[in-house]
Each structure stands twice: as C-alpha cells, then as structure tokens.
Amino acid sequence: MRINKYLAHAGVASRRKAEELILAGKVTVNNVPMTNLGYQVSTGDIVEVNGVAVYNEEPVYYLLNKPRGYISSVSDDKGRQTVMDLMPQVKERIYPVGRLDWDTSGLLLLTNDGEFTNMMTHPRHGVDKVYVAKVEGQANKENLRPLTLGMTIEGKKVSPARYEIIKQEKTKNHSIVSLTIHEGQNHQVKKMFAAAGLPVQKLSRIQYGTLTLDGLPTGQFRRLSKKEVSQLINSAQGN
C-alpha cells in the first residue's frame, strides 16, 4: 500500500496531509526518514510519525444511535461519558466521523479509516445529513426561507439547506422541523435555527447519506456492510 494511503487509512491524516508530513521529514520507515511519496509499505515495515508508531488495522465502519449526554470523542479530560463507553466490545481503535453535540442524539459514524472520514466530513463532497429539531416558536415559510438561501453565521458562509415542517404546536409554542445540510460546522444546525429566530430545544440526526437509524435502538450500534460503505463513498464521490 502506498505510504500516503497507509497513513490515511491509519487515521493519521488525509492523503494530501500525509504527503505534507512525509515531505516535512516527520515520517520514518524502519527508523529511516521517508521522503519517497511512492513508497509501498510492506508487511513488517515499522512506520512512525513524529516518533510514534502507526498501525494500520483492517478498516471497520460502525453506525451508532447516540443518546443525549455523551461526548462524541474517544476520551474526555473532564471525565464525562463518551460514545466509546457505549461500544466496549469493539477492539479496533475507532473514532467518531465528525461529531454530535453532548445534548444532540442520533446517527453517528465511527471508523478507523482516515480517508473515509475526510471524504464524509469535507463540505466539497456534499454528503447529506438530515436532522429533526424541536424549536421554540412557530416555524413557517417566512422565517425558514433564509435557511434555503444560504446564510452567514459568525462570519462563515453556510450552504443552502432544505427543510420540512413536520408539526406545529401553537398552544405549546414550538415546532418540529427537519433540516438537510451537507456541511458540519460547529453547532451549525443550532446556529441556523437561532438565526431564524427559532432556538433549538431538542435535536437529533436521523440520516447520514443513505444511512438511517431504522431498527437500531438508542444507545446501540452495528457494523456497516460493504454495500453500505460503498453507497456512502459513491455518494461522496458523486458530488
């Protein structure tokens, strides 16, 4: 396997970033600095980045129905529960693909494939992510229209989104709205609704590309099939 692909699959960096690490002299193979971008890593080679050994496990891909109250991280320096606490049976060194906020539930992907992660999270690939939000106030075409045109939030431009008003509770003054985006900026969905005057009270991601949570209870996970992974990759490459 070509060395930049090896590093990407190991979760070190994307292929392009891996090449930058190699050219910067930060990668060694069998204790020898590696500068050959075309080097093919063989079984038994010891690959290190900044003196730390890199192990390329067999790529695995998981879908988790994340509950609220868990951090989308491998560890937490404040001692809070992370999504890894829900998956103690998994032996590979996986990590979340992107993240869901502590108080956001729903569909979260985890893998040990760095190249796949980059493909799923980079805005240029345009993988759809569908959220359902309970928002304060009455959602309507007028206040949701800015979301469909593209907005600038805290100085950053976000792409146009698609929405569907699922329910309006006038007596309780809240609405249920689904929102489809293909980016993943920090707190993006919450900030978009807030900019529309509809603060989010509860949020869940229900779809990621072709994947849904059908049949998967909250707090449970399953391994993706090869077909599901291929569908996600094809979706990303098609955009």
PDB file of C-alpha atoms in Angstrom:
ATOM      1  CA  MET A   1       0.000   0.000   0.000  1.00  0.00           C
ATOM      2  CA  ARG A   2       1.337   3.438  -0.966  1.00  0.00           C
ATOM      3  CA  ILE A   3       2.605   5.235   2.151  1.00  0.00           C
ATOM      4  CA  ASN A   4       0.258   8.225   1.996  1.00  0.00           C
ATOM      5  CA  LYS A   5      -2.713   5.855   1.689  1.00  0.00           C
ATOM      6  CA  TYR A   6      -1.328   3.774   4.556  1.00  0.00           C
ATOM      7  CA  LEU A   7      -1.197   6.845   6.803  1.00  0.00           C
ATOM      8  CA  ALA A   8      -4.671   7.938   5.722  1.00  0.00           C
ATOM      9  CA  HIS A   9      -6.184   4.530   6.457  1.00  0.00           C
ATOM     10  CA  ALA A  10      -4.479   4.561   9.841  1.00  0.00           C
ATOM     11  CA  GLY A  11      -6.315   7.771  10.673  1.00  0.00           C
ATOM     12  CA  VAL A  12      -3.194   9.962  10.799  1.00  0.00           C
ATOM     13  CA  ALA A  13      -4.310  12.431   8.151  1.00  0.00           C
ATOM     14  CA  SER A  14      -5.827  12.709   4.688  1.00  0.00           C
ATOM     15  CA  ARG A  15      -3.628  11.542   1.788  1.00  0.00           C
ATOM     16  CA  ARG A  16      -2.677  15.117   0.936  1.00  0.00           C
ATOM     17  CA  LYS A  17      -1.815  15.975   4.539  1.00  0.00           C
ATOM     18  CA  ALA A  18       0.089  12.698   4.824  1.00  0.00           C
ATOM     19  CA  GLU A  19       2.239  13.730   1.857  1.00  0.00           C
ATOM     20  CA  GLU A  20       2.992  17.008   3.619  1.00  0.00           C
ATOM     21  CA  LEU A  21       4.117  15.093   6.719  1.00  0.00           C
ATOM     22  CA  ILE A  22       6.369  12.904   4.577  1.00  0.00           C
ATOM     23  CA  LEU A  23       7.957  15.832   2.763  1.00  0.00           C
ATOM     24  CA  ALA A  24       8.481  17.592   6.095  1.00  0.00           C
ATOM     25  CA  GLY A  25      10.580  14.639   7.253  1.00  0.00           C
ATOM     26  CA  LYS A  26       8.212  13.637  10.033  1.00  0.00           C
ATOM     27  CA  VAL A  27       7.677  10.074   8.780  1.00  0.00           C
ATOM     28  CA  THR A  28      10.154   7.225   9.179  1.00  0.00           C
ATOM     29  CA  VAL A  29      10.018   3.664   7.904  1.00  0.00           C
ATOM     30  CA  ASN A  30      12.195   1.177   9.766  1.00  0.00           C
ATOM     31  CA  ASN A  31      13.901   4.122  11.517  1.00  0.00           C
ATOM     32  CA  VAL A  32      14.887   5.739   8.198  1.00  0.00           C
ATOM     33  CA  PRO A  33      13.388   9.134   7.247  1.00  0.00           C
ATOM     34  CA  MET A  34      10.963   8.648   4.373  1.00  0.00           C
ATOM     35  CA  THR A  35      10.756  11.205   1.549  1.00  0.00           C
ATOM     36  CA  ASN A  36       9.612   8.914  -1.276  1.00  0.00           C
ATOM     37  CA  LEU A  37       5.904   9.622  -1.788  1.00  0.00           C
ATOM     38  CA  GLY A  38       5.566   6.497  -3.920  1.00  0.00           C
ATOM     39  CA  TYR A  39       6.951   4.105  -1.292  1.00  0.00           C
ATOM     40  CA  GLN A  40       4.915   0.918  -0.914  1.00  0.00           C
ATOM     41  CA  VAL A  41       4.573  -0.152   2.711  1.00  0.00           C
ATOM     42  CA  SER A  42       5.208  -3.879   3.147  1.00  0.00           C
ATOM     43  CA  THR A  43       4.214  -6.284   5.873  1.00  0.00           C
ATOM     44  CA  GLY A  44       6.715  -5.925   8.700  1.00  0.00           C
ATOM     45  CA  ASP A  45       7.590  -2.301   7.982  1.00  0.00           C
ATOM     46  CA  ILE A  46       7.660  -0.106  11.084  1.00  0.00           C
ATOM     47  CA  VAL A  47       6.088   3.221  10.214  1.00  0.00           C
ATOM     48  CA  GLU A  48       6.361   6.127  12.646  1.00  0.00           C
ATOM     49  CA  VAL A  49       5.110   9.718  12.612  1.00  0.00           C
ATOM     50  CA  ASN A  50       6.995  12.083  14.905  1.00  0.00           C
ATOM     51  CA  GLY A  51       8.470   9.031  16.615  1.00  0.00           C
ATOM     52  CA  VAL A  52       5.094   7.404  17.317  1.00  0.00           C
ATOM     53  CA  ALA A  53       4.379   4.041  15.697  1.00  0.00           C
ATOM     54  CA  VAL A  54       1.452   3.887  13.283  1.00  0.00           C
ATOM     55  CA  TYR A  55      -0.586   0.714  12.955  1.00  0.00           C
ATOM     56  CA  ASN A  56      -2.851   0.167  10.002  1.00  0.00           C
ATOM     57  CA  GLU A  57      -5.710  -2.011  11.120  1.00  0.00           C
ATOM     58  CA  GLU A  58      -8.305  -3.516   8.822  1.00  0.00           C
ATOM     59  CA  PRO A  59     -10.766  -0.681   8.111  1.00  0.00           C
ATOM     60  CA  VAL A  60     -14.039  -1.003  10.015  1.00  0.00           C
ATOM     61  CA  TYR A  61     -17.157   1.141   9.957  1.00  0.00           C
ATOM     62  CA  TYR A  62     -19.852   1.413  12.610  1.00  0.00           C
ATOM     63  CA  LEU A  63     -23.190   3.165  12.969  1.00  0.00           C
ATOM     64  CA  LEU A  64     -24.218   4.259  16.478  1.00  0.00           C
ATOM     65  CA  ASN A  65     -27.577   5.593  17.626  1.00  0.00           C
ATOM     66  CA  LYS A  66     -26.102   8.106  20.061  1.00  0.00           C
ATOM     67  CA  PRO A  67     -28.136   9.087  23.135  1.00  0.00           C
ATOM     68  CA  ARG A  68     -28.019  12.565  24.599  1.00  0.00           C
ATOM     69  CA  GLY A  69     -25.447  13.044  27.348  1.00  0.00           C
ATOM     70  CA  TYR A  70     -22.414  11.519  25.598  1.00  0.00           C
ATOM     71  CA  ILE A  71     -19.377  13.307  24.147  1.00  0.00           C
ATOM     72  CA  SER A  72     -18.503  12.491  20.523  1.00  0.00           C
ATOM     73  CA  SER A  73     -14.870  11.806  21.329  1.00  0.00           C
ATOM     74  CA  VAL A  74     -12.515   8.949  22.114  1.00  0.00           C
ATOM     75  CA  SER A  75     -11.763  10.428  25.559  1.00  0.00           C
ATOM     76  CA  ASP A  76     -12.657  13.443  27.671  1.00  0.00           C
ATOM     77  CA  ASP A  77     -10.332  15.295  30.011  1.00  0.00           C
ATOM     78  CA  LYS A  78     -13.284  16.284  32.196  1.00  0.00           C
ATOM     79  CA  GLY A  79     -14.260  12.688  32.868  1.00  0.00           C
ATOM     80  CA  ARG A  80     -17.549  12.857  31.007  1.00  0.00           C
ATOM     81  CA  GLN A  81     -19.012   9.820  29.251  1.00  0.00           C
ATOM     82  CA  THR A  82     -18.013   9.422  25.622  1.00  0.00           C
ATOM     83  CA  VAL A  83     -19.522   7.419  22.794  1.00  0.00           C
ATOM     84  CA  MET A  84     -16.737   4.882  23.274  1.00  0.00           C
ATOM     85  CA  ASP A  85     -18.350   3.910  26.590  1.00  0.00           C
ATOM     86  CA  LEU A  86     -21.265   2.599  24.527  1.00  0.00           C
ATOM     87  CA  MET A  87     -19.010   0.356  22.421  1.00  0.00           C
ATOM     88  CA  PRO A  88     -16.694  -1.582  24.766  1.00  0.00           C
ATOM     89  CA  GLN A  89     -16.922  -4.701  22.581  1.00  0.00           C
ATOM     90  CA  VAL A  90     -15.157  -3.005  19.669  1.00  0.00           C
ATOM     91  CA  LYS A  91     -11.452  -3.875  19.678  1.00  0.00           C
ATOM     92  CA  GLU A  92     -10.279  -1.660  16.816  1.00  0.00           C
ATOM     93  CA  ARG A  93      -9.121   1.873  17.609  1.00  0.00           C
ATOM     94  CA  ILE A  94     -12.093   3.697  16.129  1.00  0.00           C
ATOM     95  CA  TYR A  95     -13.100   7.341  16.470  1.00  0.00           C
ATOM     96  CA  PRO A  96     -16.164   9.421  15.520  1.00  0.00           C
ATOM     97  CA  VAL A  97     -16.633  10.729  11.992  1.00  0.00           C
ATOM     98  CA  GLY A  98     -17.356  14.349  12.805  1.00  0.00           C
ATOM     99  CA  ARG A  99     -19.340  14.870  15.965  1.00  0.00           C
ATOM    100  CA  LEU A 100     -22.724  15.372  17.548  1.00  0.00           C
ATOM    101  CA  ASP A 101     -23.061  17.775  20.464  1.00  0.00           C
ATOM    102  CA  TRP A 102     -23.357  16.426  24.005  1.00  0.00           C
ATOM    103  CA  ASP A 103     -27.097  17.168  24.018  1.00  0.00           C
ATOM    104  CA  THR A 104     -27.731  16.003  20.435  1.00  0.00           C
ATOM    105  CA  SER A 105     -28.801  12.432  19.743  1.00  0.00           C
ATOM    106  CA  GLY A 106     -28.942  10.268  16.650  1.00  0.00           C
ATOM    107  CA  LEU A 107     -26.841   8.825  13.880  1.00  0.00           C
ATOM    108  CA  LEU A 108     -23.081   8.869  14.389  1.00  0.00           C
ATOM    109  CA  LEU A 109     -20.489   7.061  12.261  1.00  0.00           C
ATOM    110  CA  LEU A 110     -17.261   5.695  13.745  1.00  0.00           C
ATOM    111  CA  THR A 111     -14.283   4.207  11.918  1.00  0.00           C
ATOM    112  CA  ASN A 112     -10.515   3.782  11.890  1.00  0.00           C
ATOM    113  CA  ASP A 113     -10.289   4.868   8.223  1.00  0.00           C
ATOM    114  CA  GLY A 114      -8.917   8.407   7.984  1.00  0.00           C
ATOM    115  CA  GLU A 115      -9.501   8.736   4.257  1.00  0.00           C
ATOM    116  CA  PHE A 116     -13.151   7.730   4.652  1.00  0.00           C
ATOM    117  CA  THR A 117     -13.528  10.250   7.486  1.00  0.00           C
ATOM    118  CA  ASN A 118     -12.170  13.055   5.334  1.00  0.00           C
ATOM    119  CA  MET A 119     -14.499  12.094   2.497  1.00  0.00           C
ATOM    120  CA  MET A 120     -17.549  12.073   4.775  1.00  0.00           C
ATOM    121  CA  THR A 121     -16.806  15.356   6.519  1.00  0.00           C
ATOM    122  CA  HIS A 122     -15.338  17.627   3.830  1.00  0.00           C
ATOM    123  CA  PRO A 123     -18.010  20.050   2.547  1.00  0.00           C
ATOM    124  CA  ARG A 124     -16.966  19.653  -1.085  1.00  0.00           C
ATOM    125  CA  HIS A 125     -18.238  16.062  -1.110  1.00  0.00           C
ATOM    126  CA  GLY A 126     -21.751  17.182  -0.158  1.00  0.00           C
ATOM    127  CA  VAL A 127     -22.940  14.169   1.826  1.00  0.00           C
ATOM    128  CA  ASP A 128     -26.454  14.946   3.056  1.00  0.00           C
ATOM    129  CA  LYS A 129     -27.157  14.904   6.793  1.00  0.00           C
ATOM    130  CA  VAL A 130     -30.756  15.095   7.982  1.00  0.00           C
ATOM    131  CA  TYR A 131     -31.690  16.453  11.406  1.00  0.00           C
ATOM    132  CA  VAL A 132     -35.003  16.725  13.217  1.00  0.00           C
ATOM    133  CA  ALA A 133     -35.273  19.669  15.587  1.00  0.00           C
ATOM    134  CA  LYS A 134     -37.809  20.740  18.167  1.00  0.00           C
ATOM    135  CA  VAL A 135     -37.626  24.521  18.056  1.00  0.00           C
ATOM    136  CA  GLU A 136     -39.152  27.277  20.109  1.00  0.00           C
ATOM    137  CA  GLY A 137     -41.729  29.315  18.190  1.00  0.00           C
ATOM    138  CA  GLN A 138     -43.801  28.789  15.085  1.00  0.00           C
ATOM    139  CA  ALA A 139     -41.783  27.697  12.070  1.00  0.00           C
ATOM    140  CA  ASN A 140     -43.123  28.899   8.746  1.00  0.00           C
ATOM    141  CA  LYS A 141     -42.019  29.595   5.184  1.00  0.00           C
ATOM    142  CA  GLU A 142     -41.132  33.173   6.000  1.00  0.00           C
ATOM    143  CA  ASN A 143     -38.751  32.596   8.915  1.00  0.00           C
ATOM    144  CA  LEU A 144     -37.242  29.446   7.401  1.00  0.00           C
ATOM    145  CA  ARG A 145     -36.631  30.980   3.960  1.00  0.00           C
ATOM    146  CA  PRO A 146     -33.150  32.349   4.851  1.00  0.00           C
ATOM    147  CA  LEU A 147     -32.001  28.766   5.547  1.00  0.00           C
ATOM    148  CA  THR A 148     -32.745  27.821   1.937  1.00  0.00           C
ATOM    149  CA  LEU A 149     -30.757  30.734   0.522  1.00  0.00           C
ATOM    150  CA  GLY A 150     -27.507  30.224   2.406  1.00  0.00           C
ATOM    151  CA  MET A 151     -26.571  32.203   5.489  1.00  0.00           C
ATOM    152  CA  THR A 152     -23.566  33.833   7.056  1.00  0.00           C
ATOM    153  CA  ILE A 153     -23.153  32.708  10.659  1.00  0.00           C
ATOM    154  CA  GLU A 154     -20.445  34.242  12.802  1.00  0.00           C
ATOM    155  CA  GLY A 155     -18.628  35.344   9.673  1.00  0.00           C
ATOM    156  CA  LYS A 156     -18.824  31.951   7.957  1.00  0.00           C
ATOM    157  CA  LYS A 157     -20.940  31.226   4.905  1.00  0.00           C
ATOM    158  CA  VAL A 158     -23.097  28.105   5.053  1.00  0.00           C
ATOM    159  CA  SER A 159     -24.687  26.471   2.032  1.00  0.00           C
ATOM    160  CA  PRO A 160     -28.428  26.472   1.366  1.00  0.00           C
ATOM    161  CA  ALA A 161     -30.375  23.852   3.313  1.00  0.00           C
ATOM    162  CA  ARG A 162     -33.647  22.047   2.737  1.00  0.00           C
ATOM    163  CA  TYR A 163     -36.391  21.896   5.354  1.00  0.00           C
ATOM    164  CA  GLU A 164     -39.750  20.309   6.059  1.00  0.00           C
ATOM    165  CA  ILE A 165     -42.172  21.487   8.725  1.00  0.00           C
ATOM    166  CA  ILE A 166     -43.322  18.289  10.400  1.00  0.00           C
ATOM    167  CA  LYS A 167     -45.528  19.690  13.154  1.00  0.00           C
ATOM    168  CA  GLN A 168     -46.617  22.946  14.737  1.00  0.00           C
ATOM    169  CA  GLU A 169     -47.745  23.115  18.369  1.00  0.00           C
ATOM    170  CA  LYS A 170     -49.346  26.531  18.712  1.00  0.00           C
ATOM    171  CA  THR A 171     -50.559  26.038  22.289  1.00  0.00           C
ATOM    172  CA  LYS A 172     -47.062  24.976  23.418  1.00  0.00           C
ATOM    173  CA  ASN A 173     -45.335  27.438  21.066  1.00  0.00           C
ATOM    174  CA  HIS A 174     -42.934  25.024  19.443  1.00  0.00           C
ATOM    175  CA  SER A 175     -42.461  23.313  16.084  1.00  0.00           C
ATOM    176  CA  ILE A 176     -40.865  20.148  14.744  1.00  0.00           C
ATOM    177  CA  VAL A 177     -38.730  20.728  11.649  1.00  0.00           C
ATOM    178  CA  SER A 178     -36.404  18.521   9.627  1.00  0.00           C
ATOM    179  CA  LEU A 179     -33.327  20.161   8.103  1.00  0.00           C
ATOM    180  CA  THR A 180     -30.994  18.707   5.487  1.00  0.00           C
ATOM    181  CA  ILE A 181     -27.449  20.071   5.237  1.00  0.00           C
ATOM    182  CA  HIS A 182     -24.217  18.726   3.766  1.00  0.00           C
ATOM    183  CA  GLU A 183     -21.708  20.594   5.895  1.00  0.00           C
ATOM    184  CA  GLY A 184     -20.785  20.148   9.531  1.00  0.00           C
ATOM    185  CA  GLN A 185     -19.585  23.353  11.099  1.00  0.00           C
ATOM    186  CA  ASN A 186     -19.550  23.559  14.874  1.00  0.00           C
ATOM    187  CA  HIS A 187     -23.145  23.800  16.199  1.00  0.00           C
ATOM    188  CA  GLN A 188     -24.249  24.617  12.644  1.00  0.00           C
ATOM    189  CA  VAL A 189     -27.865  23.438  12.822  1.00  0.00           C
ATOM    190  CA  LYS A 190     -28.479  25.141  16.160  1.00  0.00           C
ATOM    191  CA  LYS A 191     -26.957  28.376  14.890  1.00  0.00           C
ATOM    192  CA  MET A 192     -29.020  28.300  11.688  1.00  0.00           C
ATOM    193  CA  PHE A 193     -32.281  27.894  13.574  1.00  0.00           C
ATOM    194  CA  ALA A 194     -31.246  30.530  16.105  1.00  0.00           C
ATOM    195  CA  ALA A 195     -30.548  32.983  13.264  1.00  0.00           C
ATOM    196  CA  ALA A 196     -34.095  32.320  12.035  1.00  0.00           C
ATOM    197  CA  GLY A 197     -35.467  33.195  15.491  1.00  0.00           C
ATOM    198  CA  LEU A 198     -36.229  29.561  16.316  1.00  0.00           C
ATOM    199  CA  PRO A 199     -33.972  28.415  19.188  1.00  0.00           C
ATOM    200  CA  VAL A 200     -33.429  24.649  19.253  1.00  0.00           C
ATOM    201  CA  GLN A 201     -34.854  22.840  22.280  1.00  0.00           C
ATOM    202  CA  LYS A 202     -34.030  19.308  21.138  1.00  0.00           C
ATOM    203  CA  LEU A 203     -32.029  17.945  18.208  1.00  0.00           C
ATOM    204  CA  SER A 204     -31.416  14.562  16.611  1.00  0.00           C
ATOM    205  CA  ARG A 205     -29.680  13.412  13.420  1.00  0.00           C
ATOM    206  CA  ILE A 206     -31.795  10.792  11.674  1.00  0.00           C
ATOM    207  CA  GLN A 207     -29.969  10.244   8.372  1.00  0.00           C
ATOM    208  CA  TYR A 208     -26.416  10.369   7.017  1.00  0.00           C
ATOM    209  CA  GLY A 209     -26.153   9.918   3.271  1.00  0.00           C
ATOM    210  CA  THR A 210     -28.036   6.705   2.535  1.00  0.00           C
ATOM    211  CA  LEU A 211     -28.000   5.518   6.158  1.00  0.00           C
ATOM    212  CA  THR A 212     -30.890   5.761   8.622  1.00  0.00           C
ATOM    213  CA  LEU A 213     -31.477   4.553  12.183  1.00  0.00           C
ATOM    214  CA  ASP A 214     -34.237   2.141  11.197  1.00  0.00           C
ATOM    215  CA  GLY A 215     -34.319  -0.811  13.607  1.00  0.00           C
ATOM    216  CA  LEU A 216     -31.433   0.449  15.771  1.00  0.00           C
ATOM    217  CA  PRO A 217     -32.439   1.339  19.360  1.00  0.00           C
ATOM    218  CA  THR A 218     -30.952   4.312  21.175  1.00  0.00           C
ATOM    219  CA  GLY A 219     -27.523   3.507  22.605  1.00  0.00           C
ATOM    220  CA  GLN A 220     -26.989   0.540  20.277  1.00  0.00           C
ATOM    221  CA  PHE A 221     -24.595   0.188  17.346  1.00  0.00           C
ATOM    222  CA  ARG A 222     -23.955  -2.086  14.399  1.00  0.00           C
ATOM    223  CA  ARG A 223     -21.222  -2.646  11.852  1.00  0.00           C
ATOM    224  CA  LEU A 224     -21.857  -1.326   8.363  1.00  0.00           C
ATOM    225  CA  SER A 225     -21.942  -3.746   5.461  1.00  0.00           C
ATOM    226  CA  LYS A 226     -19.601  -3.400   2.500  1.00  0.00           C
ATOM    227  CA  LYS A 227     -22.576  -2.319   0.414  1.00  0.00           C
ATOM    228  CA  GLU A 228     -23.466   0.469   2.843  1.00  0.00           C
ATOM    229  CA  VAL A 229     -19.885   1.743   2.915  1.00  0.00           C
ATOM    230  CA  SER A 230     -19.741   1.673  -0.894  1.00  0.00           C
ATOM    231  CA  GLN A 231     -23.006   3.619  -1.114  1.00  0.00           C
ATOM    232  CA  LEU A 232     -21.629   6.313   1.193  1.00  0.00           C
ATOM    233  CA  ILE A 233     -18.387   6.572  -0.774  1.00  0.00           C
ATOM    234  CA  ASN A 234     -20.240   6.685  -4.094  1.00  0.00           C
ATOM    235  CA  SER A 235     -22.494   9.402  -2.726  1.00  0.00           C
ATOM    236  CA  ALA A 236     -19.477  11.474  -1.703  1.00  0.00           C
ATOM    237  CA  GLN A 237     -17.605  10.934  -4.967  1.00  0.00           C
ATOM    238  CA  GLY A 238     -20.694  11.875  -6.972  1.00  0.00           C
ATOM    239  CA  ASN A 239     -20.679  15.413  -5.558  1.00  0.00           C
TER     240      ASN A 239
END
